[in-house]
Every structure is written in C-alpha cells, then in structure tokens.
Tab-separated table of C-alpha atoms in Angstrom:
chain	number	residue	atom	x	y	z
A	1	MET	CA	57.267	-90.791	36.223
A	2	ASP	CA	56.252	-90.714	39.835
A	3	LYS	CA	55.072	-93.807	41.752
A	4	THR	CA	52.056	-91.889	43.041
A	5	SER	CA	50.786	-91.050	39.553
A	6	PRO	CA	49.626	-94.614	38.673
A	7	ARG	CA	48.125	-94.923	42.141
A	8	ILE	CA	46.128	-91.722	41.627
A	9	MET	CA	44.897	-92.907	38.226
A	10	THR	CA	43.881	-96.259	39.715
A	11	THR	CA	41.981	-94.476	42.474
A	12	ILE	CA	40.176	-92.261	39.955
A	13	ILE	CA	39.242	-95.234	37.760
A	14	ASN	CA	37.996	-97.162	40.806
A	15	ARG	CA	35.843	-94.204	41.849
A	16	ILE	CA	34.371	-93.926	38.342
A	17	ILE	CA	33.570	-97.649	38.315
A	18	GLU	CA	32.002	-97.387	41.777
A	19	LEU	CA	29.902	-94.401	40.682
A	20	ALA	CA	28.739	-96.294	37.585
A	21	GLY	CA	27.751	-99.217	39.817
A	22	TRP	CA	25.676	-96.953	42.075
A	23	ILE	CA	23.988	-95.422	39.029
A	24	VAL	CA	23.115	-98.878	37.667
A	25	LEU	CA	21.784	-99.897	41.081
A	26	GLY	CA	19.645	-96.752	41.333
A	27	VAL	CA	18.187	-97.187	37.851
A	28	SER	CA	17.456	-100.852	38.595
A	29	VAL	CA	15.577	-99.960	41.784
A	30	ILE	CA	13.530	-97.330	39.930
A	31	LEU	CA	12.670	-99.789	37.153
A	32	LEU	CA	11.670	-102.436	39.704
A	33	ALA	CA	9.374	-99.945	41.433
A	34	VAL	CA	7.757	-98.986	38.115
A	35	ALA	CA	7.354	-102.641	37.145
A	36	SER	CA	5.753	-103.379	40.512
A	37	HIS	CA	3.191	-100.628	40.000
A	38	ILE	CA	2.473	-101.829	36.465
A	39	ASP	CA	2.059	-105.401	37.735
A	40	ASN	CA	-0.486	-104.263	40.343
A	41	TYR	CA	-2.520	-102.328	37.777
A	42	GLN	CA	-6.221	-103.131	37.921
A	43	PRO	CA	-8.201	-101.842	34.944
A	44	PRO	CA	-11.577	-100.289	35.639
A	45	GLU	CA	-14.599	-102.516	35.277
A	46	PRO	CA	-16.018	-102.359	31.753
A	47	VAL	CA	-19.291	-100.529	31.343
A	48	ASN	CA	-21.916	-102.682	29.690
A	49	THR	CA	-23.474	-100.335	27.142
A	50	LEU	CA	-26.023	-102.893	25.945
A	51	ASN	CA	-27.927	-102.794	29.239
A	52	GLN	CA	-28.004	-98.999	29.255
A	53	ALA	CA	-29.363	-98.612	25.731
A	54	LYS	CA	-33.074	-97.995	25.308
A	55	PRO	CA	-34.970	-100.882	23.745
A	56	HIS	CA	-35.962	-100.326	20.144
A	57	THR	CA	-39.615	-99.738	19.538
A	58	LEU	CA	-41.360	-101.361	16.659
A	59	THR	CA	-42.202	-98.901	13.927
A	60	LYS	CA	-44.821	-99.057	11.265
A	61	ASN	CA	-43.833	-99.343	7.649
A	62	SER	CA	-45.059	-95.795	7.119
A	63	ASP	CA	-42.456	-94.511	9.610
A	64	ILE	CA	-39.568	-95.979	7.635
C-alpha cells in the first residue's frame, strides 16, 4: 500500500469532520436566532369582552 493513501484518507476524514462542525455551527446560530425572536414575543393585549357587552335589561315575568 502506498504512503499517500492513508494521508488522503486522513485528509478526507478531516474535511468531513470540519464540514460537520460547520453544519452544527450553522444550525446552532439559526436556533439561537429563532429562540431570540420567541423570547421577544409580546402577545397582543387581551380584549375585555365584559365592557363591550350590552347591559342586560330587566324583563317582566310575562316576557320569560
């Protein structure tokens, strides 16, 4: 076997490991950006439906 063959395999494995590291770094940055947006989420103010409802009018017993 040639002396260059193990060197080529080592280079290929190192490149694969480096690529995997860049992929992990990229995914981590994306997840941090998403988490930052989620953390800054401000829900809309709740609408108070009780104040908007019409007051009930008193009815006579004959209306019931």
